[in-house]
Amino acid sequence: MKGFAAWSSVLLGLTSSVIAAPSKYAPTIKEAVEVPRGWVRVSPAPADHVVDLRFGLPQHNFKQLEQALYEVSDPFHDRYGQHLSKEEVESLVAPHPKTLEAVDEWLASHGIAKSICSRSPAKDWVMVKVPVSLAEKMLDTTYHVWKHAESGDTLVRTTSYSLPAHMHEHIELVTPTTYFGRPKGLATTFRWSDAQASLASSGESSIRSASGTVVDASCNSTITLTCLQELYNVTGYTPAATDVNKIGITGYLEQYANIQDLQSFYADQLPKAEGSTFNYTSIKGGQNSQNLSEAGIEANLDVQFAYGLSWPTPGYFWSTGGRPPFIPDLRTVNNTNEPYADWLEYVLSVPNPPQTISTSYGDDEQTVPLSYAIRTCASFAQLGARGVSLLFSSGDGGVGDGDANPATQQCKTNDGRNATRFIPAFPASCPYVTAVGATVSIPEKAVDFTGGGFSNVFPTPLYQVGAVASYLARLPAGTYQGLYNKFGRGIPDVSAQGDYFRVWYRGNPVHVGGTSASSPTVAGLVSLLNDARLSKGLPPLGFLNPLLYTKGVAGLTDVTEGNNPGCGTQGFNATTGWDPLTGLGTPNFGKLKEIVLA
């Protein structure tokens, strides 16, 4: 499987519109954006405010990396499972020597010596701390302090920046500049629940799922580990490769995973796991306070169910800082992080990252600058080529903002046209990750908030062309014409339960729902599949989608009911085969295990 060369060529030659200049040394615009909804300009950024400038350099042989990714992920290819080493990946994404030379010379022209710069292992990122006054000179721009009206978050950003004409081919993007993203946690519902009442009906009767498994009837009102094990045919499996297998959870937005709550969760649902915990790593100032009053519902949901399903597989939790408390009048020096890039910088430097990683956060795709989205997506491809399975929640807004009322819907483009448009989520729209939607009830149907649709940035990947074409061919002619990109990457790829999860939060059991519940659920099951392979001496699964859209379909249960309203519409409908609500369906672990061990 060779992937889609068109997207690769866009990546390799990434530039924004360039204004004609009289000489190659004159600054010309590299990137410009409209300010995303909700951000208000406060004041010019203090000249002595320090920013961590990061320059993304073109990855010289990314096309070969993409080809390798698809070959090692294709179950019908001779290279299947022969994942690349860290060093092999780095050699493919290393910039051309001429680029390294040109960038060093340009930085030196601004008084920045090579000795004060830091570089990624592949040298495709160059990082240096500079005051705003110098950053503005280098990028021919003006930085401002911006405030998010709803949350109060503040950022130092600009709406456009420029580079000398001759540097455009050597620098793909510069951050922090035009990215106003503030990844949303995707726990869409939150309900308090009584510890005893929610379990009162347990064992009184049973129901049969669409896949034929027998599930306790109480699972229609409360989802526990046992419910998921019964529903997805996991009961009885015991991990055997816990010495090599690992599972990871990403954390952002000061969402702290509380160990005391985890112990309460284990006591409630998995007593044999009591006393076990997880490995924690801070990235760019990320914290994980163990003050019970600061526990995060998103982080608790993620770690409790991902680690609970995969126990005793070692769990890893990364907390990445990303919302700097910048106070302009104090002229304080703060971190202006861009979380996905910061997390990727760290995890790509790790020799042996967890084989399965789940992320329950996402942005509206249109709020992410094109250069940042493409470069971040390419970094996910690096992890996939190294044998890492990446799961991302598909979003909680249906086809957009989750509002079917035309009078209040906010699905407007931010490109100056203010046109009505469905709004997919990123990073779920990246073709190198597995996007996970949400279901509810038994038998399962799509939950109405599940994010789904089609990317406006990334084209339909080769592995998905047939499935997406089949779905679109069955849509009545003209349905939602102009509201979505029929040539875009379809979201999601698979789905799982996503509502009424019984989570322990700040000392109490609560019910939580969202695709943020679905992603760690699927991740827990994928981690068990990796365990089954590793225990037999086989490599981990790595990038999942080429498998899922071929042999893996036989291990998924199709979901054919439900819709995901938003943007003043009823959204898309679930149907036979792939659909932009539930993807290919929900996992049957027993069948998938047979497939991946065959």
Short mmCIF file of N, CA, C and O in Angstrom, two decimals, residues 224-341:
data_model
loop_
_atom_site.label_atom_id
_atom_site.label_comp_id
_atom_site.label_asym_id
_atom_site.label_seq_id
_atom_site.Cartn_x
_atom_site.Cartn_y
_atom_site.Cartn_z
N THR A 224 -19.45 -0.04 32.95
CA THR A 224 -18.32 -0.39 33.79
C THR A 224 -17.32 -1.20 32.96
O THR A 224 -17.58 -1.55 31.81
N LEU A 225 -16.19 -1.53 33.58
CA LEU A 225 -15.22 -2.40 32.91
C LEU A 225 -15.85 -3.72 32.51
O LEU A 225 -15.63 -4.23 31.41
N THR A 226 -16.65 -4.28 33.42
CA THR A 226 -17.30 -5.56 33.14
C THR A 226 -18.22 -5.46 31.94
O THR A 226 -18.26 -6.36 31.09
N CYS A 227 -18.95 -4.34 31.84
CA CYS A 227 -19.83 -4.14 30.69
C CYS A 227 -19.03 -4.18 29.39
O CYS A 227 -19.42 -4.85 28.42
N LEU A 228 -17.94 -3.46 29.36
CA LEU A 228 -17.13 -3.39 28.15
C LEU A 228 -16.49 -4.75 27.83
O LEU A 228 -16.40 -5.14 26.66
N GLN A 229 -16.08 -5.46 28.85
CA GLN A 229 -15.48 -6.78 28.63
C GLN A 229 -16.51 -7.75 28.07
O GLN A 229 -16.22 -8.55 27.18
N GLU A 230 -17.74 -7.68 28.60
CA GLU A 230 -18.80 -8.55 28.08
C GLU A 230 -19.21 -8.14 26.67
O GLU A 230 -19.33 -8.99 25.78
N LEU A 231 -19.42 -6.85 26.47
CA LEU A 231 -19.92 -6.35 25.19
C LEU A 231 -18.92 -6.61 24.07
O LEU A 231 -19.31 -7.00 22.95
N TYR A 232 -17.63 -6.43 24.37
CA TYR A 232 -16.62 -6.53 23.32
C TYR A 232 -15.82 -7.83 23.37
O TYR A 232 -14.73 -7.92 22.80
N ASN A 233 -16.39 -8.82 24.04
CA ASN A 233 -15.86 -10.19 23.97
C ASN A 233 -14.43 -10.30 24.48
O ASN A 233 -13.57 -10.91 23.84
N VAL A 234 -14.19 -9.67 25.65
CA VAL A 234 -12.85 -9.67 26.25
C VAL A 234 -12.76 -10.61 27.44
O VAL A 234 -11.67 -10.98 27.87
N THR A 235 -13.89 -10.98 27.99
CA THR A 235 -13.93 -11.76 29.23
C THR A 235 -13.03 -13.00 29.14
O THR A 235 -13.09 -13.76 28.18
N GLY A 236 -12.19 -13.15 30.15
CA GLY A 236 -11.34 -14.33 30.23
C GLY A 236 -9.94 -14.16 29.70
O GLY A 236 -9.09 -15.03 29.91
N TYR A 237 -9.66 -13.04 29.04
CA TYR A 237 -8.31 -12.85 28.51
C TYR A 237 -7.39 -12.33 29.61
O TYR A 237 -7.72 -11.36 30.30
N THR A 238 -6.21 -12.92 29.74
CA THR A 238 -5.22 -12.49 30.73
C THR A 238 -3.95 -12.04 30.02
O THR A 238 -3.32 -12.83 29.30
N PRO A 239 -3.56 -10.78 30.17
CA PRO A 239 -2.33 -10.29 29.52
C PRO A 239 -1.10 -11.11 29.92
O PRO A 239 -0.96 -11.51 31.08
N ALA A 240 -0.25 -11.36 28.94
CA ALA A 240 0.93 -12.21 29.20
C ALA A 240 2.25 -11.55 28.81
O ALA A 240 3.31 -12.13 29.03
N ALA A 241 2.20 -10.34 28.23
CA ALA A 241 3.43 -9.69 27.78
C ALA A 241 3.64 -8.36 28.48
O ALA A 241 4.11 -7.38 27.89
N THR A 242 3.28 -8.31 29.76
CA THR A 242 3.36 -7.05 30.49
C THR A 242 4.79 -6.58 30.75
O THR A 242 5.00 -5.46 31.23
N ASP A 243 5.76 -7.42 30.44
CA ASP A 243 7.16 -6.99 30.59
C ASP A 243 7.62 -6.13 29.42
O ASP A 243 8.61 -5.40 29.54
N VAL A 244 6.89 -6.19 28.29
CA VAL A 244 7.28 -5.40 27.12
C VAL A 244 6.16 -4.50 26.61
O VAL A 244 6.43 -3.47 25.99
N ASN A 245 4.93 -4.85 26.87
CA ASN A 245 3.80 -4.07 26.36
C ASN A 245 3.51 -2.89 27.28
O ASN A 245 3.62 -3.00 28.50
N LYS A 246 3.11 -1.74 26.68
CA LYS A 246 2.81 -0.54 27.45
C LYS A 246 1.63 0.18 26.79
O LYS A 246 1.39 0.05 25.60
N ILE A 247 0.92 0.98 27.60
CA ILE A 247 -0.17 1.80 27.07
C ILE A 247 -0.01 3.21 27.60
O ILE A 247 0.36 3.41 28.76
N GLY A 248 -0.26 4.21 26.73
CA GLY A 248 -0.06 5.61 27.11
C GLY A 248 -1.31 6.45 26.96
O GLY A 248 -2.14 6.21 26.08
N ILE A 249 -1.45 7.45 27.84
CA ILE A 249 -2.55 8.41 27.80
C ILE A 249 -1.96 9.82 27.82
O ILE A 249 -1.09 10.13 28.64
N THR A 250 -2.42 10.67 26.92
CA THR A 250 -1.96 12.06 26.89
C THR A 250 -2.89 12.93 27.73
O THR A 250 -4.10 12.72 27.76
N GLY A 251 -2.31 13.93 28.39
CA GLY A 251 -3.10 14.87 29.19
C GLY A 251 -2.72 16.30 28.86
O GLY A 251 -1.54 16.64 28.73
N TYR A 252 -3.74 17.14 28.72
CA TYR A 252 -3.54 18.56 28.45
C TYR A 252 -4.47 19.38 29.34
O TYR A 252 -5.29 18.83 30.08
N LEU A 253 -4.36 20.70 29.26
CA LEU A 253 -5.31 21.62 29.89
C LEU A 253 -5.40 21.47 31.40
O LEU A 253 -6.46 21.62 31.99
N GLU A 254 -4.27 21.16 32.03
CA GLU A 254 -4.23 20.99 33.49
C GLU A 254 -5.23 19.95 33.97
O GLU A 254 -5.84 20.07 35.04
N GLN A 255 -5.41 18.91 33.18
CA GLN A 255 -6.24 17.79 33.57
C GLN A 255 -5.36 16.77 34.29
O GLN A 255 -4.50 16.14 33.69
N TYR A 256 -5.58 16.62 35.60
CA TYR A 256 -4.72 15.78 36.42
C TYR A 256 -5.36 14.43 36.69
O TYR A 256 -6.54 14.34 37.06
N ALA A 257 -4.56 13.37 36.49
CA ALA A 257 -5.03 12.00 36.74
C ALA A 257 -4.76 11.65 38.19
O ALA A 257 -3.60 11.50 38.59
N ASN A 258 -5.82 11.50 38.98
CA ASN A 258 -5.67 11.34 40.41
C ASN A 258 -5.54 9.88 40.82
O ASN A 258 -6.38 9.05 40.47
N ILE A 259 -4.49 9.58 41.56
CA ILE A 259 -4.21 8.20 41.96
C ILE A 259 -5.21 7.71 42.99
O ILE A 259 -5.64 6.54 42.96
N GLN A 260 -5.63 8.57 43.91
CA GLN A 260 -6.63 8.16 44.91
C GLN A 260 -7.94 7.77 44.23
O GLN A 260 -8.57 6.76 44.58
N ASP A 261 -8.36 8.57 43.25
CA ASP A 261 -9.57 8.22 42.50
C ASP A 261 -9.38 6.92 41.73
O ASP A 261 -10.31 6.11 41.61
N LEU A 262 -8.18 6.71 41.20
CA LEU A 262 -7.91 5.47 40.48
C LEU A 262 -8.05 4.27 41.41
O LEU A 262 -8.62 3.24 41.03
N GLN A 263 -7.57 4.41 42.64
CA GLN A 263 -7.68 3.31 43.60
C GLN A 263 -9.15 3.05 43.95
O GLN A 263 -9.57 1.90 44.10
N SER A 264 -9.94 4.12 44.08
CA SER A 264 -11.38 3.96 44.35
C SER A 264 -12.07 3.26 43.18
O SER A 264 -12.94 2.41 43.37
N PHE A 265 -11.66 3.65 41.97
CA PHE A 265 -12.21 3.00 40.78
C PHE A 265 -11.86 1.51 40.76
O PHE A 265 -12.73 0.67 40.51
N TYR A 266 -10.61 1.18 41.05
CA TYR A 266 -10.20 -0.22 41.08
C TYR A 266 -10.95 -0.98 42.17
O TYR A 266 -11.40 -2.12 41.95
N ALA A 267 -11.10 -0.39 43.34
CA ALA A 267 -11.83 -1.05 44.43
C ALA A 267 -13.27 -1.33 44.01
O ALA A 267 -13.85 -2.37 44.37
N ASP A 268 -13.81 -0.44 43.23
CA ASP A 268 -15.21 -0.55 42.79
C ASP A 268 -15.37 -1.55 41.65
O ASP A 268 -16.34 -2.32 41.62
N GLN A 269 -14.41 -1.55 40.69
CA GLN A 269 -14.62 -2.32 39.47
C GLN A 269 -13.56 -3.38 39.18
O GLN A 269 -13.82 -4.30 38.41
N LEU A 270 -12.38 -3.25 39.77
CA LEU A 270 -11.30 -4.20 39.48
C LEU A 270 -10.42 -4.37 40.73
O LEU A 270 -9.27 -3.94 40.76
N PRO A 271 -10.95 -5.01 41.77
CA PRO A 271 -10.24 -5.10 43.06
C PRO A 271 -8.82 -5.66 42.95
O PRO A 271 -7.93 -5.24 43.71
N LYS A 272 -8.58 -6.57 42.02
CA LYS A 272 -7.24 -7.17 41.93
C LYS A 272 -6.19 -6.16 41.48
O LYS A 272 -4.99 -6.41 41.62
N ALA A 273 -6.62 -5.01 40.95
CA ALA A 273 -5.68 -3.99 40.49
C ALA A 273 -5.35 -2.97 41.57
O ALA A 273 -4.49 -2.10 41.36
N GLU A 274 -6.02 -3.03 42.73
CA GLU A 274 -5.75 -2.06 43.79
C GLU A 274 -4.27 -2.06 44.15
O GLU A 274 -3.63 -3.11 44.22
N GLY A 275 -3.75 -0.88 44.38
CA GLY A 275 -2.34 -0.73 44.72
C GLY A 275 -1.45 -0.45 43.52
O GLY A 275 -0.32 0.01 43.68
N SER A 276 -1.95 -0.70 42.32
CA SER A 276 -1.16 -0.41 41.12
C SER A 276 -1.41 1.04 40.69
O SER A 276 -2.45 1.63 40.97
N THR A 277 -0.46 1.61 40.01
CA THR A 277 -0.58 3.00 39.57
C THR A 277 -0.02 3.13 38.16
O THR A 277 -0.06 2.18 37.38
N PHE A 278 0.50 4.31 37.80
CA PHE A 278 0.99 4.53 36.44
C PHE A 278 2.24 5.39 36.49
O PHE A 278 2.55 6.02 37.50
N ASN A 279 2.96 5.41 35.38
CA ASN A 279 4.16 6.23 35.24
C ASN A 279 3.75 7.61 34.73
O ASN A 279 2.98 7.72 33.79
N TYR A 280 4.28 8.64 35.37
CA TYR A 280 3.89 10.01 35.01
C TYR A 280 5.11 10.78 34.51
O TYR A 280 6.18 10.72 35.10
N THR A 281 4.92 11.53 33.41
CA THR A 281 5.98 12.38 32.86
C THR A 281 5.44 13.77 32.61
O THR A 281 4.37 13.93 32.01
N SER A 282 6.18 14.79 33.05
CA SER A 282 5.82 16.18 32.80
C SER A 282 6.52 16.65 31.53
O SER A 282 7.72 16.43 31.35
N ILE A 283 5.76 17.29 30.63
CA ILE A 283 6.31 17.83 29.39
C ILE A 283 6.02 19.33 29.33
O ILE A 283 4.87 19.74 29.48
N LYS A 284 7.05 20.12 29.13
CA LYS A 284 6.92 21.58 29.02
C LYS A 284 6.09 22.19 30.16
O LYS A 284 5.17 22.97 29.94
N GLY A 285 6.42 21.78 31.37
CA GLY A 285 5.77 22.37 32.53
C GLY A 285 4.45 21.73 32.92
O GLY A 285 3.79 22.20 33.85
N GLY A 286 4.03 20.68 32.24
CA GLY A 286 2.80 20.01 32.62
C GLY A 286 2.89 19.44 34.03
O GLY A 286 3.96 18.98 34.46
N GLN A 287 1.80 19.48 34.77
CA GLN A 287 1.78 19.01 36.15
C GLN A 287 0.74 17.91 36.31
O GLN A 287 -0.06 17.64 35.42
N ASN A 288 0.76 17.26 37.47
CA ASN A 288 -0.24 16.25 37.78
C ASN A 288 -0.51 16.27 39.29
O ASN A 288 -0.19 15.32 40.01
N SER A 289 -1.08 17.37 39.73
CA SER A 289 -1.39 17.56 41.15
C SER A 289 -2.20 16.38 41.69
O SER A 289 -3.14 15.92 41.04
N GLN A 290 -1.84 15.92 42.89
CA GLN A 290 -2.59 14.85 43.53
C GLN A 290 -3.53 15.37 44.60
O GLN A 290 -4.07 14.59 45.41
N ASN A 291 -3.75 16.67 44.60
CA ASN A 291 -4.79 17.24 45.45
C ASN A 291 -6.13 16.78 44.89
O ASN A 291 -6.47 17.06 43.74
N LEU A 292 -6.91 16.06 45.70
CA LEU A 292 -8.15 15.47 45.19
C LEU A 292 -9.08 16.51 44.59
O LEU A 292 -9.80 16.23 43.63
N SER A 293 -9.05 17.73 45.14
CA SER A 293 -9.94 18.78 44.64
C SER A 293 -9.53 19.28 43.26
O SER A 293 -10.29 20.00 42.61
N GLU A 294 -8.33 18.90 42.80
CA GLU A 294 -7.86 19.33 41.48
C GLU A 294 -7.87 18.20 40.47
O GLU A 294 -7.36 18.35 39.36
N ALA A 295 -8.44 17.05 40.82
CA ALA A 295 -8.52 15.94 39.88
C ALA A 295 -9.30 16.36 38.64
O ALA A 295 -10.28 17.12 38.72
N GLY A 296 -8.87 15.88 37.47
CA GLY A 296 -9.53 16.23 36.21
C GLY A 296 -10.46 15.14 35.74
O GLY A 296 -10.08 13.97 35.67
N ILE A 297 -11.68 15.49 35.40
CA ILE A 297 -12.64 14.47 34.97
C ILE A 297 -12.18 13.81 33.68
O ILE A 297 -12.33 12.59 33.50
N GLU A 298 -11.60 14.59 32.76
CA GLU A 298 -11.13 14.02 31.50
C GLU A 298 -9.99 13.03 31.75
O GLU A 298 -10.00 11.90 31.25
N ALA A 299 -9.00 13.46 32.52
CA ALA A 299 -7.84 12.60 32.79
C ALA A 299 -8.26 11.35 33.56
O ALA A 299 -7.80 10.24 33.28
N ASN A 300 -9.13 11.51 34.55
CA ASN A 300 -9.58 10.35 35.32
C ASN A 300 -10.32 9.34 34.45
O ASN A 300 -10.09 8.13 34.54
N LEU A 301 -11.21 9.84 33.60
CA LEU A 301 -11.92 8.95 32.68
C LEU A 301 -10.95 8.17 31.81
O LEU A 301 -11.04 6.94 31.68
N ASP A 302 -9.98 8.86 31.25
CA ASP A 302 -9.03 8.22 30.33
C ASP A 302 -8.22 7.13 31.01
O ASP A 302 -8.12 6.00 30.52
N VAL A 303 -7.61 7.48 32.14
CA VAL A 303 -6.69 6.51 32.77
C VAL A 303 -7.45 5.36 33.42
O VAL A 303 -7.00 4.21 33.39
N GLN A 304 -8.61 5.63 34.00
CA GLN A 304 -9.33 4.57 34.69
C GLN A 304 -9.78 3.48 33.72
O GLN A 304 -9.61 2.28 34.00
N PHE A 305 -10.31 3.86 32.59
CA PHE A 305 -10.81 2.83 31.68
C PHE A 305 -9.72 2.26 30.78
O PHE A 305 -9.73 1.05 30.51
N ALA A 306 -8.77 3.06 30.33
CA ALA A 306 -7.69 2.51 29.51
C ALA A 306 -6.83 1.54 30.33
O ALA A 306 -6.54 0.42 29.89
N TYR A 307 -6.44 1.96 31.52
CA TYR A 307 -5.61 1.11 32.36
C TYR A 307 -6.41 -0.06 32.94
O TYR A 307 -5.88 -1.16 33.10
N GLY A 308 -7.68 0.20 33.24
CA GLY A 308 -8.52 -0.88 33.79
C GLY A 308 -8.72 -2.01 32.80
O GLY A 308 -8.64 -3.19 33.15
N LEU A 309 -8.99 -1.66 31.53
CA LEU A 309 -9.20 -2.69 30.51
C LEU A 309 -7.92 -3.46 30.20
O LEU A 309 -7.96 -4.65 29.91
N SER A 310 -6.77 -2.79 30.26
CA SER A 310 -5.52 -3.42 29.85
C SER A 310 -4.70 -3.95 31.04
O SER A 310 -3.63 -4.53 30.83
N TRP A 311 -5.16 -3.75 32.27
CA TRP A 311 -4.40 -4.17 33.45
C TRP A 311 -4.04 -5.65 33.36
O TRP A 311 -4.84 -6.45 32.88
N PRO A 312 -2.81 -6.05 33.78
CA PRO A 312 -1.77 -5.26 34.44
C PRO A 312 -0.71 -4.67 33.50
O PRO A 312 0.43 -4.48 33.89
N THR A 313 -1.08 -4.37 32.27
CA THR A 313 -0.15 -3.71 31.35
C THR A 313 0.29 -2.37 31.93
O THR A 313 -0.58 -1.58 32.36
N PRO A 314 1.57 -2.06 31.98
CA PRO A 314 2.04 -0.79 32.54
C PRO A 314 1.44 0.41 31.80
O PRO A 314 1.40 0.45 30.57
N GLY A 315 0.97 1.38 32.57
CA GLY A 315 0.36 2.57 32.00
C GLY A 315 1.27 3.79 32.14
O GLY A 315 1.98 3.94 33.13
N TYR A 316 1.22 4.66 31.13
CA TYR A 316 2.02 5.88 31.11
C TYR A 316 1.09 7.07 30.90
O TYR A 316 0.19 7.03 30.06
N PHE A 317 1.31 8.13 31.67
CA PHE A 317 0.50 9.35 31.56
C PHE A 317 1.43 10.54 31.39
O PHE A 317 2.31 10.78 32.20
N TRP A 318 1.22 11.28 30.28
CA TRP A 318 2.02 12.47 30.01
C TRP A 318 1.15 13.70 30.22
O TRP A 318 0.07 13.83 29.64
N SER A 319 1.62 14.63 31.03
CA SER A 319 0.92 15.89 31.21
C SER A 319 1.72 16.98 30.52
O SER A 319 2.86 17.27 30.89
N THR A 320 1.13 17.57 29.48
CA THR A 320 1.82 18.58 28.68
C THR A 320 1.24 19.95 28.98
O THR A 320 0.03 20.16 28.84
N GLY A 321 2.10 20.89 29.39
CA GLY A 321 1.65 22.26 29.62
C GLY A 321 1.25 22.90 28.31
O GLY A 321 1.83 22.63 27.27
N GLY A 322 0.25 23.79 28.36
CA GLY A 322 -0.17 24.37 27.09
C GLY A 322 -1.08 25.57 27.19
O GLY A 322 -1.57 26.06 26.19
N ARG A 323 -1.34 26.07 28.42
CA ARG A 323 -2.14 27.28 28.55
C ARG A 323 -1.40 28.21 29.50
O ARG A 323 -1.68 28.26 30.69
N PRO A 324 -0.43 28.95 28.99
CA PRO A 324 0.41 29.77 29.86
C PRO A 324 -0.38 30.88 30.54
O PRO A 324 -1.17 31.57 29.90
N PRO A 325 -0.19 31.07 31.84
CA PRO A 325 -0.90 32.14 32.55
C PRO A 325 -0.21 33.48 32.32
O PRO A 325 0.37 34.08 33.22
N PHE A 326 -0.22 33.94 31.08
CA PHE A 326 0.51 35.16 30.71
C PHE A 326 -0.21 36.39 31.24
O PHE A 326 -1.41 36.57 31.00
N ILE A 327 0.49 37.22 31.99
CA ILE A 327 -0.07 38.45 32.56
C ILE A 327 0.72 39.61 31.98
O ILE A 327 1.81 39.93 32.45
N PRO A 328 0.21 40.25 30.95
CA PRO A 328 1.02 41.22 30.23
C PRO A 328 1.53 42.39 31.05
O PRO A 328 2.63 42.87 30.83
N ASP A 329 0.75 42.85 32.06
CA ASP A 329 1.20 44.01 32.78
C ASP A 329 2.38 43.72 33.70
O ASP A 329 3.10 44.61 34.12
N LEU A 330 2.59 42.42 34.03
CA LEU A 330 3.74 42.04 34.84
C LEU A 330 4.94 41.68 34.00
O LEU A 330 6.03 41.42 34.51
N ARG A 331 4.75 41.62 32.69
CA ARG A 331 5.82 41.32 31.75
C ARG A 331 6.56 40.04 32.11
O ARG A 331 7.78 39.91 31.99
N THR A 332 5.80 39.08 32.60
CA THR A 332 6.41 37.82 33.01
C THR A 332 6.80 36.98 31.81
O THR A 332 6.17 37.05 30.75
N VAL A 333 7.82 36.15 31.98
CA VAL A 333 8.27 35.24 30.94
C VAL A 333 7.56 33.91 31.14
O VAL A 333 7.78 33.23 32.13
N ASN A 334 6.70 33.55 30.21
CA ASN A 334 5.91 32.33 30.35
C ASN A 334 6.04 31.47 29.11
O ASN A 334 6.49 31.91 28.05
N ASN A 335 5.59 30.26 29.26
CA ASN A 335 5.67 29.28 28.17
C ASN A 335 4.50 29.48 27.21
O ASN A 335 3.34 29.48 27.63
N THR A 336 4.78 29.65 25.93
CA THR A 336 3.72 29.77 24.93
C THR A 336 3.64 28.48 24.13
O THR A 336 3.91 28.43 22.93
N ASN A 337 3.28 27.41 24.82
CA ASN A 337 3.31 26.07 24.22
C ASN A 337 2.25 25.87 23.14
O ASN A 337 1.21 26.52 23.14
N GLU A 338 2.52 24.91 22.27
CA GLU A 338 1.54 24.40 21.33
C GLU A 338 1.50 22.91 21.57
O GLU A 338 2.34 22.16 21.05
N PRO A 339 0.55 22.43 22.37
CA PRO A 339 0.63 21.12 23.02
C PRO A 339 0.96 19.93 22.16
O PRO A 339 1.80 19.12 22.54
N TYR A 340 0.30 19.75 21.00
CA TYR A 340 0.58 18.54 20.22
C TYR A 340 2.04 18.49 19.79
O TYR A 340 2.69 17.45 19.86
N ALA A 341 2.56 19.64 19.32
CA ALA A 341 3.96 19.67 18.88
C ALA A 341 4.89 19.42 20.05
O ALA A 341 5.91 18.74 19.91
#
